[in-house]
Structures are given as C-alpha cells and as structure tokens.
C-alpha cells in the first residue's frame, strides 16, 4: 500500500517538476497526508475538549455566577477558597468518597468479574443463559435501574427491608444512613458492572492457549497453581485494561448518586462530579465549579499516568 | 515534534488565559443574548408613561409554559390551558411539565445562561425570586402592569412583596401556600388534645400526643418535622428571635444562643422519640406523608398545598393548625410565582404577559384553590359568595385565613439557595447522626457567613 502511494506520489512529483524547481520531501508529504486524515478528529477535540478545558481554567479566575451575564476577574480567590477556605473541607470529603467508591467498583468489577468468569467458563447452553443473565443489567439504563433501586432500598416499603424482616432482622436505612448510603450505591453499581467484568475476562480466558495448561498439568500443577501461575498472569493485560477503564469511569460516577442520594446524607456520597455539579447547578457558582473541575482534571491526569507507568512493567502481553 | 506540539499547546493555553486576563478587573459578557437593560430599552420605558401598543400581541404566536404541577393536576392544567387557547385566536400555549421546583430552577438558569430554549413563561418557587431578580433573569413587569392597567393591589400584601425584587414587580403570585401543621382530628378529639399556639407548650403537647410501645419504642409520633427543605423549620427560629440573615447581609445569627436553643429543643424531642427528623432524601416527603396516613404520626408539619391530598388519602378527619409561635407567629409564603424570562423577544414576552394575567385571574385562582390546597391569592375574592363557598367546603382553611397578615415574603438574598442547602444538611446531620448541637451550629454558621460574604 505504501509502495503504491509512493509510486503515485513520485509520478505526481515528476509531473510537477516542470512547474517548480522545489523538491518535495516524500516523508514530509506523507506526514501532511496523515495530518489531514486526523484533522477532523483534532478539530473535534479542540472544540469540544481542549477549548472547554482552557475556558474552565479561565472561569476559575472569575466570579461568574450562572445567573449573571457579567463576571469579573478575581485572581486566585477561588483557588484560595478551595485550598484554604470553606471549600477545602468538601474537597477532601469528595476526594475520600470518590476514592472509596472507586475502590469498591474496582473490587466488584475485577474480583467479582474474575470469579464469575471462572464459574461460567464452560460452553454449555445452561451456562450461556446464566452468563447472559449476569451481563444483561449492563444494558439497563442507569437512570431506570437507579429509580427501581430507589424503591428496593426504601426504608419503609422497600423489598430489601421486607426480606430482612422475614428473617427477623431490623430495617436498614439504606440511603438515609451515612454508613450505608455509599454501600447502597455500590450495590447498584455492582449489579450493573460485574457482568461486564465477567465477559471481558471470559473473552480473554478463551484466548489463552491450552498448551500452557496441558504442560502445567503434566508437570503436576494443581488447579490453584494453574490459576495463579498461568491464568492470572496471562490475564494481566485484560486486568490492566479493566483497571484503567473502570477506574476512570468510576472517578466520573454521577447518575446513580444523583438519583439515589443526591450526594447525601450529609455529603457521605458526594463524589467529585456531584460536588462539581452542586456548585454549578445548585449554587450556580460556575467559578467554584470550574476550579474544582480543573483540580479534578489534573488529579485524574496524574493518577492515570502513574497507573500506566506502574503497571507497564507488570503486564504479560505474550499469550 | 512532540516537544513542538507541547510548546504550541502551552502557548495557546497561556495566550487564551492571558487574553482573558487582559481585561483585568473589567467585566465580560458570559451570556448569549440581550440583557435585561437592553430588552427593557427595546420594549420601552420602565417608569413614567408607557406606550401600551408596545405590549400588545399583534400576530399569532405559540408559547411554552413551564410548570411543576405533577400528574394529579394534569387535568386541571390541560383545562386551564385549553380554556385560554379557546378564548382568543392569537396565542397558543403549550404546557410543559419540567419536574420539581428545583428541577425547574436548574433548567431555567441553564437556559438563561445559554440564552436558548427559554420558556415564554414559567413557574418558580418563591424562594428563587430574589436570586432571579438580582441576576437579571426575570423581566421587570412594571411597564406591562402600567400598560394593561393591571391591579396588583388585589393580591395579598405579603404575596406581592414576595414577587418583588428591589421594589420592582418581577413576578406574580400563582399557586401560594404556607407552612401548616396537619393533625389527626379524630385522635385529637379522642385524646382531648389541642395543638399549642406557643413553642413553649410543645413539650407538654408532644408528651401527650406521642404513644409508646411496651419496649419504649415510638408507636405514634407526636409530630414529624420535614428536614428536606429548611422552609419548614425556618419559622421556628425566626419566631424565637433568630435572624437568619443579619441586617449587614453578610452574617447569620444561626449560631447564637437562641438558635442553639431551638435546635437543641428539636434534638431533645427526636432523642425522646416524640418526633423524627425526616432527613433530606427524595423519599422523605412520601415517607412522612405515609406515616401520617397510616396513623403512625399524630401530626406533621407540611405545606397547605397538600390539603386535598391528605384529605383524600386519610380515613380520619384531617385538621389544620397554625404552627406554634414564639415571640411572633409569623409564617412564610411558599408555592410558586409566575415570571417571564427577560431574554425572550418582545413578542414572546407580550404573549406571556397575556397568559400570565389569565393564570392569575380570580377564576383560575379559585379553580386551583378548590382543587388543591393552594390558597386564594385575591383579597377581593374572600368576601364574595365564591370565597364563602370555598370556606364552607374547606373549613380547615379558616386557620389560615385568620392569620393572613402573619404570612410574610421569603427572606431575599442572592446567596439564599446556598445558605438553605448548608442549613438543611447541617440540621439533618445533627438531628439524625447525633453530635454536639452548639458546635455543629457554630460550624454551620461559619460556612454560611463565608457564603454570604462571598455573594
């Protein structure tokens, strides 16, 4: 393909040589062509990603309230508020809540997904149906699922408390108790995400050559040894993929929190994005929301780069 | 190459930021369309003589009305809109349910900031009017009122004050309610209990009205206090001499001893099982309502607008009583007003004004008052046969009509929304999770002072 392209380009170059004495470097022309191919994407990113980030940074130095048409530059006032004012308390609170939520979702997706994948890694009709049942919640819209869970978690009329009452246990305030609310949100997340983790792991497991297992069996390795010495290392690229994608999506959780708890009770489920949303859409303080958003962006960037660096040396790509 | 790209990106970022900063201290325009001042200038004068022709509807137009009236009101909404559409040829109104008042608030402010998809007319909870007025979201209705010779003095004084900002009418009272204590009248008659008029008599009342199980748990709560909206407990503080926002407009007295005493008293009731604090969750309101309907609460503090809902769902007689007062027995206006977003074009605003007059008319107001628990807003209607018939049908409303002068506008402050959120969350935390009331109030007041000072 490259030869054809260069051939065509050479013809074009010869044709043009009469008109101009300038010589066009084939590598440079190829680079321009490549650049033109990605230009639409770059324009899209520039308009919808990079420009908003720059704008966000700009707004963080203003006093813009969404209700007002005008704003003033206020220097580092919002940054001082975030790191030395009343915003600090809620910043660390949302950071703590987001980390807890993220750890929970990672645990459910990675460990839960792996466990389910091991259980359902059999190609029979019955297991196919069960896999489908576990995976199906992923396709239920989060908003719909959250509304149903709102009823399931209801303290007085919810099905969970009804089941608890059948075995003589007291009712639990699933969404109104600060110690239970985040767990309740994670229960909804787990219900939706564990099937996804399972499917990704299952697909990866099928890609592991059986030769490894046969050789290990011949050497006397038992099932546990085969899992830890073959399956787990071979799944490390998949684990890294799941870790990074789940981590990033969990850091951006919003919808389930918005519908189930609105960040409460007492901000015990106020994750980062909901914290930003509260400043922007409840208090209408776009200045403060932008400041927190920029901080969040930088934090995510650092954590993602660190994750990639740390995990880079521990992933086995050869299967 | 990478270094070059990084340098270019950095330069662009810095340039954009610096370009923005070059205005240093000057103001910029964040919105898309014309400001209130511009539109008012376009339309004509805001004071003095008004050219009525500028506010007339001359061509057919379709306008949108955003409301927060739930499914149970849909038939009434449709009837009201149909009646208006059939009453004239030029304006077609399309009613659109947006959600709760807070959802309407979010959608409206977002549309205002974007300058697109604004409704011609919308409902707004009375607590938002000041913020909207300060931000220039609402159209100043003064020239419209003058051009139409519209009589705003017929509305209750408190109601029209609640619809003003900086002494300008920026909205009109639509569905107006106030805080009230609903109680189980059958239970009250049986137990010989009357609702106290004074805050200081609440201890004795709750002791008598609360019923306990053998194990000490509460079988019937004396009362339930809503925690999802500070509006419900706000007047407990005000009537006991607490200034929620001081005259300096940048500090609160919510940490002083009077405020702490009120909070401590409610906390004691909660600890004794006399009452429970609902919390701030989405289901808090329905849970509270259900407890009352099921006979698990002697009384609940709620809004008069739900009078019909309670009457329809309870199999006992529902009474209404004015909330116990302290030094004063003031209450506040709740419900919603109607406003016209200022960024609309003049033709849309003119059509919206016509529809607004219709929605606030005596007839439509009485339709709502009879079908719901919202109050009649017109003074003139109370002495008419229609008003008397209303009272005969809903005698419990006598408690409200006897105290009409005690119903005041909401506190108006630009940062009221932020203050309210901090207040209700802090109260919920200390009531439900426990903790030291004075230090919790101190911490809360610091936060509120920060918000007020920065608004």
XYZ file of C-alpha atoms in Angstrom:
774
model
C 0.000 0.000 0.000
C 2.838 2.271 0.919
C 4.691 1.437 -2.335
C 1.641 2.246 -4.431
C 1.195 5.501 -2.643
C 4.814 6.477 -3.073
C 4.717 5.442 -6.723
C 1.720 7.658 -7.270
C 3.370 10.395 -5.364
C 6.562 10.032 -7.497
C 4.509 10.394 -10.671
C 2.886 13.460 -9.234
C 6.281 14.804 -8.265
C 7.655 14.256 -11.771
C 4.636 15.998 -13.258
C 5.162 18.962 -11.073
C 8.891 19.200 -11.548
C 8.482 21.222 -14.688
C 6.428 23.814 -12.914
C 8.657 24.237 -9.895
C 12.238 23.604 -9.040
C 11.380 22.981 -5.409
C 11.702 19.354 -4.325
C 9.016 17.969 -2.050
C 10.227 15.583 0.590
C 8.136 12.368 0.352
C 8.244 11.904 4.139
C 7.012 15.415 4.667
C 4.158 14.921 2.176
C 3.189 11.677 3.862
C 3.179 13.414 7.230
C 0.898 16.112 5.844
C -1.449 13.489 4.455
C -1.535 11.749 7.820
C -2.151 15.056 9.482
C -5.087 15.802 7.152
C -6.573 12.409 7.977
C -6.625 13.132 11.694
C -7.506 16.798 11.284
C -11.296 16.296 11.717
C -10.684 14.484 14.982
C -8.234 17.146 16.115
C -10.750 19.867 15.306
C -13.430 17.973 17.203
C -11.156 17.526 20.199
C -10.028 21.130 20.063
C -13.584 22.440 20.042
C -15.217 20.030 22.454
C -12.358 19.052 24.778
C -9.357 21.358 24.773
C -11.205 24.637 24.378
C -13.588 23.845 27.283
C -10.579 22.932 29.454
C -8.919 26.256 28.676
C -12.222 28.036 29.246
C -12.658 26.195 32.524
C -9.271 27.416 33.644
C -10.220 30.941 32.671
C -13.547 30.790 34.555
C -11.743 29.558 37.674
C -10.147 33.014 37.882
C -13.501 34.820 37.712
C -16.532 35.290 39.950
C -19.041 34.030 37.386
C -22.414 33.088 38.830
C -24.579 31.284 36.270
C -27.404 33.701 36.944
C -25.335 36.716 35.972
C -24.459 37.786 32.475
C -21.315 39.533 33.597
C -18.281 38.456 35.548
C -15.058 39.886 36.908
C -11.581 38.509 37.235
C -10.814 37.798 40.874
C -7.295 36.397 40.611
C -6.651 33.337 42.778
C -9.654 33.885 45.049
C -11.347 30.625 44.065
C -8.127 28.676 44.430
C -7.598 30.141 47.882
C -11.191 29.193 48.712
C -10.538 25.633 47.502
C -7.271 25.053 49.319
C -7.542 27.373 52.294
C -11.189 28.330 52.677
C -14.514 26.649 53.262
C -14.130 24.654 50.047
C -11.243 22.590 51.436
C -13.420 20.500 53.734
C -15.715 19.443 50.915
C -12.849 18.928 48.504
C -11.219 16.350 50.768
C -14.586 14.848 51.588
C -15.441 14.325 47.920
C -11.930 13.028 47.259
C -12.330 10.493 50.055
C -15.812 9.460 48.893
C -14.678 9.140 45.269
C -11.684 7.010 46.251
C -13.876 4.739 48.366
C -16.412 4.412 45.571
C -13.680 3.800 43.030
C -12.048 1.130 45.193
C -15.442 -0.532 45.589
C -16.232 -0.511 41.892
C -12.752 -1.770 41.009
C -13.091 -4.594 43.510
C -16.517 -5.595 42.198
C -15.557 -5.393 38.532
C -12.151 -7.029 38.787
C -12.587 -9.586 41.560
C -16.306 -10.173 41.014
C -15.836 -10.302 37.251
C -12.972 -12.774 37.598
C -14.925 -15.024 39.969
C -17.962 -15.071 37.699
C -15.748 -15.678 34.673
C -14.185 -18.711 36.361
C -17.599 -20.023 37.345
C -19.177 -19.527 33.930
C -16.190 -20.522 31.801
C -17.999 -23.525 30.390
C -19.511 -23.640 26.942
C -22.866 -25.218 27.630
C -26.309 -23.820 26.871
C -27.210 -23.508 30.532
C -24.091 -21.516 31.315
C -24.605 -19.317 28.244
C -28.041 -18.389 29.573
C -26.624 -17.677 33.017
C -23.864 -15.533 31.533
C -26.498 -13.562 29.677
C -28.456 -13.039 32.901
C -25.371 -11.744 34.708
C -24.395 -9.489 31.802
C -27.858 -8.147 30.999
C -28.017 -5.394 33.682
C -25.215 -3.599 31.824
C -27.774 -2.789 29.133
C -30.345 -1.385 31.532
C -30.129 2.404 31.530
C -28.570 3.636 34.751
C -31.401 6.106 35.278
C -34.050 3.364 35.054
C -32.068 0.993 37.246
C -31.496 3.692 39.860
C -35.193 4.514 40.057
C -36.004 0.837 40.624
C -33.274 0.581 43.259
C -34.708 3.662 44.925
C -37.797 1.610 45.603
C -35.828 -1.516 46.514
C -33.841 0.490 49.084
C -36.878 2.294 50.526
C -36.711 2.103 54.295
C -40.429 1.595 54.912
C -41.672 -0.133 51.785
C -38.542 -1.497 50.083
C -38.028 -5.119 49.172
C -34.641 -5.401 50.914
C -36.094 -4.451 54.264
C -39.041 -6.735 53.635
C -36.620 -9.627 53.127
C -34.726 -8.651 56.282
C -37.971 -8.585 58.240
C -38.737 -12.142 57.099
C -35.632 -13.365 58.897
C -36.293 -11.158 61.925
C -33.665 -8.516 61.199
C -34.341 -4.805 61.783
C -34.950 -2.440 58.879
C -31.900 -0.697 57.439
C -31.954 2.897 56.282
C -30.097 2.069 53.084
C -29.992 5.545 51.607
C -30.517 7.682 54.687
C -27.693 6.344 56.842
C -24.251 7.784 56.197
C -22.580 4.396 56.700
C -24.912 2.557 54.337
C -25.536 5.057 51.555
C -22.276 4.556 49.660
C -22.561 0.794 50.034
C -26.077 1.015 48.580
C -24.825 2.995 45.597
C -22.084 0.388 45.130
C -24.685 -2.384 45.219
C -26.380 -0.834 42.220
C -23.020 -0.382 40.521
C -22.063 -3.970 41.247
C -25.326 -5.286 39.869
C -24.686 -3.428 36.626
C -20.922 -3.868 36.227
C -19.974 -7.301 37.424
C -21.318 -8.895 34.240
C -19.173 -6.631 32.112
C -16.030 -7.637 34.005
C -17.034 -11.267 33.629
C -17.496 -11.008 29.857
C -14.171 -9.249 29.320
C -12.340 -11.829 31.419
C -14.156 -14.684 29.704
C -13.133 -13.428 26.274
C -9.540 -13.117 27.444
C -9.566 -16.593 29.031
C -10.604 -18.120 25.756
C -7.562 -16.566 24.148
C -5.127 -18.363 26.446
C -3.582 -21.337 24.626
C -4.496 -24.680 26.177
C -0.867 -25.830 25.713
C 0.145 -23.949 28.838
C -2.411 -25.764 30.970
C -1.556 -29.151 29.449
C 2.143 -28.601 30.085
C 1.455 -27.450 33.638
C -0.774 -30.476 34.285
C 1.944 -32.768 33.042
C 4.313 -31.068 35.485
C 1.813 -31.786 38.287
C 0.372 -28.326 38.814
C -2.998 -28.319 40.539
C -5.950 -26.008 39.652
C -4.955 -23.297 42.094
C -1.377 -23.286 40.847
C -2.556 -23.180 37.250
C -4.769 -20.214 38.034
C -2.061 -18.207 39.795
C 0.811 -19.213 37.538
C -0.916 -19.204 34.136
C -4.402 -17.688 34.080
C -3.762 -14.657 36.248
C -0.503 -13.561 34.559
C -1.957 -14.183 31.131
C -4.936 -12.036 32.015
C -2.773 -9.143 33.195
C -3.278 -7.023 30.015
C -7.032 -7.544 30.442
C -6.776 -6.675 34.117
C -4.850 -3.524 33.254
C -7.451 -2.599 30.637
C -10.301 -3.228 33.067
C -8.481 -1.432 35.853
C -7.804 1.706 33.833
C -11.230 1.908 32.177
C -13.125 1.055 35.371
C -11.005 3.432 37.418
C -11.602 6.308 35.017
C -15.340 5.649 34.736
C -15.698 5.203 38.500
C -13.994 8.522 39.145
C -16.655 10.122 36.954
C -19.677 8.467 38.588
C -22.663 10.793 38.775
C -26.018 9.454 37.624
C -26.539 6.773 40.259
C -25.538 9.204 43.022
C -27.797 11.904 41.633
C -30.855 9.665 41.553
C -30.276 7.624 44.694
C -28.830 10.058 47.222
C -28.091 13.481 45.694
C -24.732 13.305 47.433
C -26.297 12.808 50.844
C -26.836 12.027 53.569
C -24.528 14.724 54.895
C -22.394 14.566 51.757
C -21.407 10.969 52.536
C -21.930 10.048 48.875
C -20.854 13.349 47.381
C -18.369 12.148 44.782
C -16.224 14.574 42.831
C -18.520 15.039 39.849
C -21.535 15.532 42.072
C -19.557 18.074 44.081
C -18.860 19.986 40.858
C -22.496 19.638 39.809
C -23.652 21.009 43.157
C -21.511 24.119 42.826
C -22.537 24.633 39.201
C -26.208 23.703 39.090
C -27.467 24.047 42.662
C -25.417 27.005 43.877
C -24.874 28.327 40.316
C -21.266 29.123 41.244
C -19.594 28.384 37.946
C -16.391 29.942 39.248
C -16.097 27.461 42.099
C -17.308 24.542 39.981
C -14.650 25.303 37.364
C -11.928 25.495 39.995
C -12.848 22.097 41.399
C -13.183 20.678 37.866
C -9.696 21.821 36.906
C -8.277 20.308 40.079
C -10.140 17.078 39.317
C -8.810 17.045 35.749
C -5.208 17.458 36.874
C -5.646 14.829 39.558
C -7.070 12.310 37.089
C -4.296 13.035 34.632
C -1.606 12.404 37.232
C -3.239 9.237 38.534
C -3.763 7.845 35.028
C -0.157 8.475 34.006
C 1.061 6.971 37.267
C -1.153 3.919 36.779
C 0.160 3.349 33.281
C 3.773 3.734 34.417
C 3.455 1.483 37.444
C 1.544 -1.248 35.638
C 3.683 -1.109 32.491
C 6.365 -3.452 33.825
C 3.964 -5.966 35.334
C 1.857 -6.867 32.334
C 2.407 -10.032 30.285
C 1.365 -9.492 26.681
C 2.626 -12.764 25.294
C -0.085 -15.404 25.097
C 7.923 17.033 17.136
C 6.233 16.188 20.464
C 8.109 18.975 22.154
C 6.973 21.388 19.459
C 3.342 20.335 19.846
C 3.603 20.642 23.610
C 5.110 24.106 23.259
C 2.378 25.197 20.857
C -0.346 23.849 23.166
C 1.207 25.566 26.151
C 1.466 28.799 24.214
C -2.165 28.578 23.088
C -3.305 27.843 26.642
C -1.294 30.693 28.053
C -2.403 33.031 25.296
C -6.057 32.268 25.824
C -5.771 32.661 29.570
C -3.785 35.840 29.243
C -6.158 37.162 26.622
C -8.943 36.617 29.098
C -6.910 38.209 31.852
C -6.042 41.240 29.782
C -9.376 42.701 30.753
C -8.124 42.581 34.368
C -10.998 43.689 36.573
C -13.249 44.626 33.717
C -16.498 42.828 33.109
C -17.158 40.382 30.335
C -20.370 39.100 28.855
C -20.958 35.449 29.517
C -24.445 35.046 28.146
C -25.555 34.905 24.562
C -28.338 37.375 24.080
C -29.550 40.715 25.205
C -29.510 41.741 28.851
C -32.483 42.923 30.848
C -31.476 46.516 30.458
C -31.234 46.171 26.704
C -34.555 44.398 26.360
C -36.272 46.870 28.613
C -34.898 49.677 26.500
C -36.103 47.911 23.370
C -39.558 47.475 24.795
C -39.908 50.946 26.080
C -39.909 52.773 29.339
C -39.892 51.113 32.729
C -41.088 54.196 34.544
C -43.365 57.058 33.716
C -45.616 56.992 30.655
C -45.900 53.697 28.881
C -46.827 53.134 25.274
C -49.407 50.357 25.635
C -49.127 49.389 21.964
C -45.620 48.025 22.615
C -47.070 45.342 24.865
C -49.858 44.167 22.604
C -49.934 40.845 20.811
C -50.418 41.525 17.115
C -49.534 38.266 15.389
C -50.276 34.590 16.062
C -47.680 33.045 18.330
C -47.102 29.757 20.131
C -45.524 29.956 23.567
C -44.299 27.480 26.159
C -45.301 27.426 29.807
C -43.011 25.503 32.164
C -44.662 24.201 35.292
C -44.042 21.844 38.204
C -47.563 20.510 38.578
C -47.470 16.752 38.921
C -49.655 14.144 37.303
C -52.572 14.561 39.714
C -53.010 18.123 38.437
C -52.680 17.304 34.736
C -56.424 17.510 34.034
C -56.675 20.939 35.642
C -53.565 22.141 33.800
C -54.976 20.956 30.485
C -58.371 22.522 31.168
C -56.850 25.874 32.114
C -54.612 25.907 29.037
C -57.411 24.791 26.700
C -59.745 27.455 28.076
C -57.138 30.122 27.424
C -56.312 28.857 23.927
C -60.015 28.802 23.053
C -60.644 32.232 24.488
C -58.623 34.060 21.820
C -57.057 33.486 18.391
C -53.535 34.823 18.585
C -51.784 32.922 21.358
C -51.375 29.156 21.623
C -49.953 27.950 24.908
C -48.149 24.636 25.273
C -47.789 23.475 28.877
C -44.635 21.525 29.694
C -44.033 19.677 32.956
C -40.377 20.085 33.932
C -40.215 18.443 37.356
C -39.929 19.681 40.910
C -39.270 23.349 41.683
C -35.563 22.631 41.967
C -35.558 20.963 38.548
C -37.382 23.952 37.073
C -34.789 26.152 38.743
C -31.886 24.225 37.233
C -33.429 24.107 33.779
C -34.365 27.774 33.833
C -30.966 29.030 34.959
C -29.203 26.796 32.431
C -31.460 28.087 29.631
C -30.904 31.651 30.806
C -27.127 31.222 30.771
C -27.249 29.622 27.320
C -29.775 32.170 26.081
C -31.687 29.447 24.226
C -34.789 27.299 24.756
C -36.227 29.624 27.341
C -39.917 29.221 28.106
C -42.120 32.237 27.465
C -43.436 31.939 30.994
C -42.558 29.697 33.911
C -43.418 28.922 37.479
C -40.699 29.484 40.081
C -40.651 28.675 43.761
C -40.957 31.911 45.716
C -37.526 31.377 47.306
C -35.786 31.878 43.956
C -37.322 35.226 43.021
C -34.627 37.366 44.660
C -31.803 35.441 43.008
C -33.517 35.708 39.639
C -34.151 39.409 40.131
C -30.541 40.052 41.098
C -29.247 38.063 38.141
C -31.483 39.804 35.618
C -33.288 36.602 34.707
C -36.773 37.989 35.233
C -38.487 40.660 33.202
C -39.492 43.757 35.160
C -43.284 43.654 34.908
C -43.805 47.311 35.835
C -44.369 48.605 32.274
C -46.660 45.679 31.460
C -48.709 46.353 34.580
C -48.936 50.023 33.664
C -49.755 49.332 30.023
C -52.555 46.925 30.964
C -53.716 48.925 33.970
C -53.416 45.668 35.909
C -54.450 45.785 39.578
C -51.713 44.176 41.668
C -53.069 45.640 44.906
C -55.753 42.962 44.980
C -53.113 40.336 45.816
C -52.287 39.825 49.481
C -49.584 42.284 50.600
C -47.151 39.558 51.607
C -47.741 37.764 48.339
C -46.923 40.703 46.117
C -43.868 41.579 48.234
C -42.658 38.024 47.735
C -42.840 38.615 43.994
C -40.748 41.778 44.027
C -37.066 42.445 43.794
C -35.680 45.877 44.655
C -39.285 47.120 44.886
C -39.987 46.123 41.295
C -42.636 43.532 40.496
C -40.741 40.787 38.674
C -43.317 38.008 39.059
C -46.940 37.445 40.086
C -48.320 35.130 42.800
C -49.689 31.947 41.262
C -50.031 28.898 43.499
C -49.444 30.141 47.004
C -49.209 28.071 50.155
C -47.772 28.346 53.639
C -46.437 26.052 56.350
C -49.094 24.333 58.419
C -49.495 21.549 60.951
C -51.838 18.811 59.748
C -53.202 16.722 62.592
C -55.384 13.696 63.106
C -58.579 15.337 64.327
C -60.220 12.065 65.346
C -57.229 11.210 67.509
C -57.125 14.727 68.939
C -60.805 14.610 69.902
C -60.429 11.180 71.426
C -57.366 12.143 73.474
C -58.547 15.666 74.253
C -55.506 17.282 72.678
C -55.345 20.773 71.199
C -52.428 21.974 69.109
C -50.393 24.503 71.113
C -50.093 28.076 69.987
C -46.781 28.600 71.759
C -43.437 26.955 71.181
C -43.021 26.701 74.965
C -46.099 24.457 75.160
C -44.742 21.968 72.667
C -43.103 19.755 75.309
C -46.411 19.052 77.024
C -48.201 18.594 73.710
C -45.669 16.121 72.348
C -45.579 14.216 75.606
C -49.331 13.739 75.414
C -49.626 13.086 71.687
C -46.765 10.579 71.440
C -47.668 6.942 72.019
C -45.002 4.431 73.006
C -44.766 0.658 72.685
C -44.085 -1.537 75.688
C -40.389 -1.733 74.755
C -40.099 2.063 74.773
C -40.050 2.488 71.001
C -42.415 5.005 69.430
C -45.744 3.720 68.129
C -47.197 7.118 67.202
C -45.020 10.205 66.834
C -46.327 13.444 68.292
C -45.229 15.223 65.164
C -42.855 14.846 62.235
C -40.653 17.720 61.092
C -39.547 17.804 57.453
C -35.820 18.135 57.005
C -35.645 18.145 53.201
C -36.447 21.845 52.938
C -35.402 24.455 55.511
C -38.615 26.345 54.744
C -40.487 24.011 57.088
C -38.374 24.727 60.178
C -37.225 28.228 59.303
C -40.039 29.973 61.165
C -39.356 28.037 64.389
C -36.115 30.010 64.563
C -37.490 33.322 63.335
C -40.394 33.300 65.771
C -37.935 32.708 68.598
C -35.962 35.813 67.705
C -33.251 34.404 65.450
C -32.127 36.483 62.474
C -31.327 34.095 59.679
C -29.557 36.877 57.772
C -28.489 39.929 59.737
C -29.054 43.473 58.538
C -25.447 43.634 57.306
C -26.474 40.941 54.767
C -23.198 39.078 55.233
C -23.625 37.289 58.575
C -26.100 34.951 60.255
C -27.240 34.575 63.843
C -27.752 30.836 63.454
C -25.047 30.117 65.994
C -26.313 32.411 68.762
C -27.894 31.021 71.909
C -31.484 31.486 70.728
C -30.804 29.466 67.590
C -28.924 26.799 69.501
C -31.810 26.569 71.996
C -34.302 25.895 69.191
C -32.084 23.260 67.580
C -31.346 21.666 70.949
C -35.051 21.505 71.760
C -35.871 19.723 68.494
C -32.937 17.372 69.072
C -34.290 16.527 72.527
C -37.686 15.709 71.035
C -36.021 13.455 68.479
C -33.984 11.721 71.197
C -37.106 11.162 73.299
C -38.950 9.652 70.327
C -41.537 12.449 70.291
C -40.713 13.413 66.771
C -38.446 12.398 63.976
C -36.474 14.423 61.518
C -37.163 13.198 58.010
C -33.741 13.814 56.508
C -33.124 15.173 53.065
C -33.705 12.156 50.820
C -36.038 12.086 47.838
C -38.438 9.767 49.629
C -38.525 11.830 52.846
C -41.744 13.607 51.921
C -43.620 10.488 50.848
C -42.423 8.574 53.929
C -43.650 11.336 56.212
C -46.975 11.508 54.419
C -47.405 7.749 54.604
C -46.699 7.708 58.355
C -49.444 10.253 58.906
C -51.903 8.458 56.641
C -51.155 5.152 58.413
C -51.858 6.719 61.806
C -48.206 6.461 62.890
C -47.972 10.197 63.495
C -50.386 12.435 65.377
C -49.359 15.442 63.303
C -46.964 16.539 60.571
C -45.555 19.906 59.540
C -46.179 20.334 55.836
C -47.487 22.708 53.181
C -51.128 23.728 52.850
C -50.949 22.840 49.167
C -51.240 19.171 50.138
C -54.513 19.622 51.993
C -56.580 17.803 49.372
C -54.027 15.012 49.106
C -54.187 14.357 52.844
C -57.976 14.593 52.984
C -58.341 12.188 50.074
C -55.938 9.611 51.467
C -56.664 9.643 55.184
C -59.542 7.628 56.607
C -59.818 10.076 59.519
C -60.685 13.749 59.674
C -57.715 15.978 58.888
C -57.299 19.195 60.854
C -55.037 22.127 60.102
C -53.451 24.299 62.745
C -51.201 27.340 62.625
C -47.647 26.436 63.645
C -46.755 27.160 67.285
C -45.136 30.576 67.550
C -42.689 32.201 69.934
C -42.298 35.957 70.321
C -44.105 36.176 66.992
C -46.186 33.708 64.999
C -45.047 34.637 61.508
C -45.057 32.248 58.639
C -43.753 32.424 55.105
C -45.136 32.215 51.656
C -44.486 29.008 49.784
C -45.588 27.682 46.455
C -44.782 29.389 43.227
C -44.949 32.623 41.302
C -45.088 33.179 37.559
C -42.336 35.022 35.736
C -41.275 35.938 32.224
C -37.594 35.346 31.352
C -36.034 38.652 30.329
C -34.036 37.232 27.438
C -37.126 36.389 25.396
C -38.031 38.579 22.447
C -40.698 41.218 22.944
C -43.437 39.398 21.020
C -42.994 36.324 23.211
C -42.985 38.436 26.365
C -46.186 40.183 25.323
C -47.929 36.866 24.723
C -46.600 35.542 28.021
C -47.959 38.593 29.826
C -51.432 37.924 28.426
C -51.280 34.328 29.609
C -49.867 35.385 32.977
C -52.811 37.707 33.586
C -55.162 34.881 32.751
C -53.419 32.386 35.078
C -53.513 34.887 37.937
C -57.129 35.824 37.383
C -59.686 35.259 40.148
C -61.459 32.464 38.303
C -58.366 30.424 37.565
C -57.040 31.049 41.069
C -60.250 29.716 42.599
C -60.085 26.673 40.317
C -56.719 25.841 41.866
C -57.783 26.737 45.395
C -60.778 24.427 45.195
C -58.962 21.532 43.521
C -55.809 21.634 45.669
C -54.637 23.115 48.936
C -53.285 26.311 47.410
C -54.697 29.485 48.869
C -56.915 32.097 47.244
C -54.494 34.891 46.323
C -57.041 37.691 45.744
C -58.275 39.735 48.665
C -61.453 40.609 46.808
C -62.499 37.002 46.413
C -62.622 36.286 50.145
C -65.713 38.375 50.757
C -67.587 37.076 47.733
C -70.049 34.193 47.676
C -67.377 32.184 45.949
C -64.970 32.815 48.815
C -67.582 31.892 51.401
C -68.417 28.720 49.476
C -64.718 27.877 49.493
C -64.572 28.130 53.270
C -67.695 26.047 53.675
C -66.110 23.353 51.566
C -62.758 23.602 53.345
C -63.390 24.846 56.872
C -59.872 23.833 57.941
C -58.591 26.814 55.899
C -60.096 29.133 58.492
C -56.831 28.659 60.451
C -55.006 30.248 57.544
C -57.464 32.968 56.693
C -57.475 34.029 60.363
C -53.722 34.604 60.141
C -53.329 36.030 56.633
C -51.458 39.059 57.978
C -48.852 36.812 59.541
C -47.852 35.321 56.173
C -44.704 37.075 55.031
C -42.470 37.019 51.989
C -39.436 34.752 51.981
C -36.050 36.077 53.002
C -34.485 37.583 49.920
C -30.785 37.228 49.368
C -28.625 36.360 46.391
C -26.983 33.503 48.251
C -30.171 32.187 49.848
C -30.040 28.914 47.921
C -26.534 28.154 49.140
C -27.441 29.103 52.704
C -30.506 26.870 52.623
C -28.506 23.867 51.418
C -25.907 24.256 54.162
C -28.595 24.754 56.797
C -30.748 21.763 55.952
C -27.738 19.443 55.591
C -26.258 20.540 58.908
C -29.592 20.173 60.687
C -30.130 16.714 59.221
C -26.674 15.644 60.323
C -27.006 16.787 63.913
C -30.597 15.528 64.283
C -30.070 12.129 62.727
C -26.451 11.325 63.403
C -26.146 12.982 66.777
C -23.333 15.212 67.917
C -22.942 18.398 69.876
C -25.583 20.902 68.809
C -23.721 24.153 69.707
C -20.537 23.160 67.884
C -22.500 21.917 64.872
C -24.353 25.242 64.708
C -21.088 27.144 65.108
C -19.511 25.269 62.233
C -22.612 25.742 60.100
C -22.736 29.481 60.807
C -19.078 29.866 59.784
C -19.833 28.241 56.495
C -22.938 30.344 55.929
C -21.028 33.526 56.766
C -18.442 32.553 54.175
C -21.147 32.086 51.533
C -22.952 35.312 52.432
C -19.730 37.293 52.456
C -18.723 35.992 49.070
C -22.041 36.507 47.294
